[in-house]
XYZ file of C-alpha atoms in Angstrom:
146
model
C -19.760 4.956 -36.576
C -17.745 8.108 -36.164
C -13.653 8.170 -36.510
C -12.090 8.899 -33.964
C -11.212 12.669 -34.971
C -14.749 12.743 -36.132
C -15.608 11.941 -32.457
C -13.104 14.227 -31.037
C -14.564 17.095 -33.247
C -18.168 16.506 -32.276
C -17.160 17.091 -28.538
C -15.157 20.169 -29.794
C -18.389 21.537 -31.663
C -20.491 20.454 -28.428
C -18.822 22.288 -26.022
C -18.181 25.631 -28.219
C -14.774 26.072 -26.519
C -12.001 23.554 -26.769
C -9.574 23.407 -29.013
C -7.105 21.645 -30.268
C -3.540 23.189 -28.933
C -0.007 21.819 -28.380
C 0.797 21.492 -25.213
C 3.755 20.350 -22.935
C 1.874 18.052 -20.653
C 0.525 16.207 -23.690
C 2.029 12.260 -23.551
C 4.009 10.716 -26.010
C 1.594 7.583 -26.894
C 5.009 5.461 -27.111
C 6.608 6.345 -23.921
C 3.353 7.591 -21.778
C 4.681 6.492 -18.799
C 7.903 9.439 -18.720
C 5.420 12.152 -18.414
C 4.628 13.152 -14.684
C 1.759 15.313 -13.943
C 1.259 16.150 -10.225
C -2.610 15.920 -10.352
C -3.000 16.967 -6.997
C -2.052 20.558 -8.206
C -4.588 19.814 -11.540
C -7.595 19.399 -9.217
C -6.298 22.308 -6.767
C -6.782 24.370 -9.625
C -11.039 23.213 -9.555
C -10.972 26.252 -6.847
C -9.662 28.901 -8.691
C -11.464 28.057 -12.016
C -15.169 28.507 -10.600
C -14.600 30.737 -7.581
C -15.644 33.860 -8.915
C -18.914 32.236 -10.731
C -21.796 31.914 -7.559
C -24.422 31.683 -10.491
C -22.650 29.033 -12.625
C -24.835 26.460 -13.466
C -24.388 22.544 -13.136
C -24.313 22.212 -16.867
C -21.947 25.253 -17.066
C -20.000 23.690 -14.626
C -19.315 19.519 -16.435
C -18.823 21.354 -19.461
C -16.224 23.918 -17.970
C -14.471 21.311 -15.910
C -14.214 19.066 -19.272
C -12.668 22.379 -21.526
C -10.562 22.990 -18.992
C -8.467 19.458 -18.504
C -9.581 18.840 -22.866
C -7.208 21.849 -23.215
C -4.117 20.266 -21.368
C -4.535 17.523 -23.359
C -6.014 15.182 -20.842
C -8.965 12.602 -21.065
C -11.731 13.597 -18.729
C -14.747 12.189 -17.373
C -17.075 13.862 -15.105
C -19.994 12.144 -13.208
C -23.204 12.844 -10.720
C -24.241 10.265 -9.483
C -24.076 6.407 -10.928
C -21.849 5.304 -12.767
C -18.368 3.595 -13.674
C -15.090 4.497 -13.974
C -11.621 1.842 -15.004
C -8.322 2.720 -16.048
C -8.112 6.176 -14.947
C -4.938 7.612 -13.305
C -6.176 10.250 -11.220
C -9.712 10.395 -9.649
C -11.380 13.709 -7.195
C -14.443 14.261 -5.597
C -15.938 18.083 -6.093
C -18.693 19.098 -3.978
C -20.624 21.745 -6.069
C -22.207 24.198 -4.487
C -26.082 24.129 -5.560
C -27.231 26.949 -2.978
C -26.394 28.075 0.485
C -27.076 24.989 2.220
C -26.842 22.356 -0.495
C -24.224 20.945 -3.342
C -23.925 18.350 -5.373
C -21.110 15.799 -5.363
C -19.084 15.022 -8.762
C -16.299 12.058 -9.278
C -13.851 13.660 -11.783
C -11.484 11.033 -13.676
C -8.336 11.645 -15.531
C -5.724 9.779 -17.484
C -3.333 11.006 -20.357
C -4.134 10.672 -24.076
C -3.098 6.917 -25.075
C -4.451 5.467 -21.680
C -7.303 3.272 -22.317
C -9.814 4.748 -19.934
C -13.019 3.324 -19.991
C -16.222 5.063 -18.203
C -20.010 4.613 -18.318
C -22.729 6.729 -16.765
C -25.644 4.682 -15.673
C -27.598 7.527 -14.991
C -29.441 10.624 -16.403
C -27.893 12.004 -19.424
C -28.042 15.786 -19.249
C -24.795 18.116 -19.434
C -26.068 18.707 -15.782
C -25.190 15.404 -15.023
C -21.985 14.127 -16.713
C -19.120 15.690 -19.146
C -16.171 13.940 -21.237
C -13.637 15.465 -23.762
C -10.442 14.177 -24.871
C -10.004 11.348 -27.514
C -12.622 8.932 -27.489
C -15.212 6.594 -28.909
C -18.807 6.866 -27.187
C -21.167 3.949 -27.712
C -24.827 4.809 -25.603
C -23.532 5.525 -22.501
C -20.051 4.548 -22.517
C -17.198 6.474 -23.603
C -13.422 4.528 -24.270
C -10.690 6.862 -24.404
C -7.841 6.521 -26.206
């Protein structure tokens, strides 16, 4: 079993793009509850981060979702179609566009570093499928955050 930087640092090397940066947003584990993040405006910004990519592909698009909300120092978890979600402070539904006529509906979960999310995906397995960064522990399926 990994530590939990070790864990943290396989999902880094995964994903090729997030690092580790300081950022105001990020929670003070002791006093979690004094920081305020108006997550409306963090899923608002969903739009503007894949509106210039038609060709982006579902894989492209977990994994971009996860860097993106990884690099404000947020836990994320990202899900088509089954699975599980507890703990989580903010939740949104993303319809990705798959064609013209089609997408492809995502839950996307959030909660600050120190919040014990817990989430399980009791489906397929594939990048297409599901994305989670932030500080965790995975065990199969399931991923606790930290």
């Amino acid at each position: 079993m990994h530590s939990k930087k070790q864990q943290q640092s396989q999902q880094v090397k995964d994903t090729n793009t997030i690092s580790e940066t300081t950022n105001p947003i990020q929670p003070n584990i002791q006093t979690d509850l004094s920081i305020d993040i108006d997550f409306n405006k963090v899923f608002a910004e969903l739009e503007n981060i894949f509106k210039g990519t038609p060709n982006c592909s579902q894989s492209d698009f977990t994994q971009g979702v996860v860097n993106h909300y990884v690099a404000q120092n947020l836990n994320v978890f990202i899900c088509h179609p089954v699975h599980k979600c507890d703990n989580y402070e903010a939740k949104h539904h993303y319809e990705f566009k798959t064609n013209l006529l089609q997408s492809k509906g995502y839950d996307i979960y959030l909660a600050h570093r120190g919040k014990p999310m817990v989430a399980t995906n009791f489906g397929d397995g594939g990048d297409s499928q599901w994305g989670y960064g932030g500080l965790f522990t995975r065990e199969h399926q399931t991923i606790k955050y930290e």
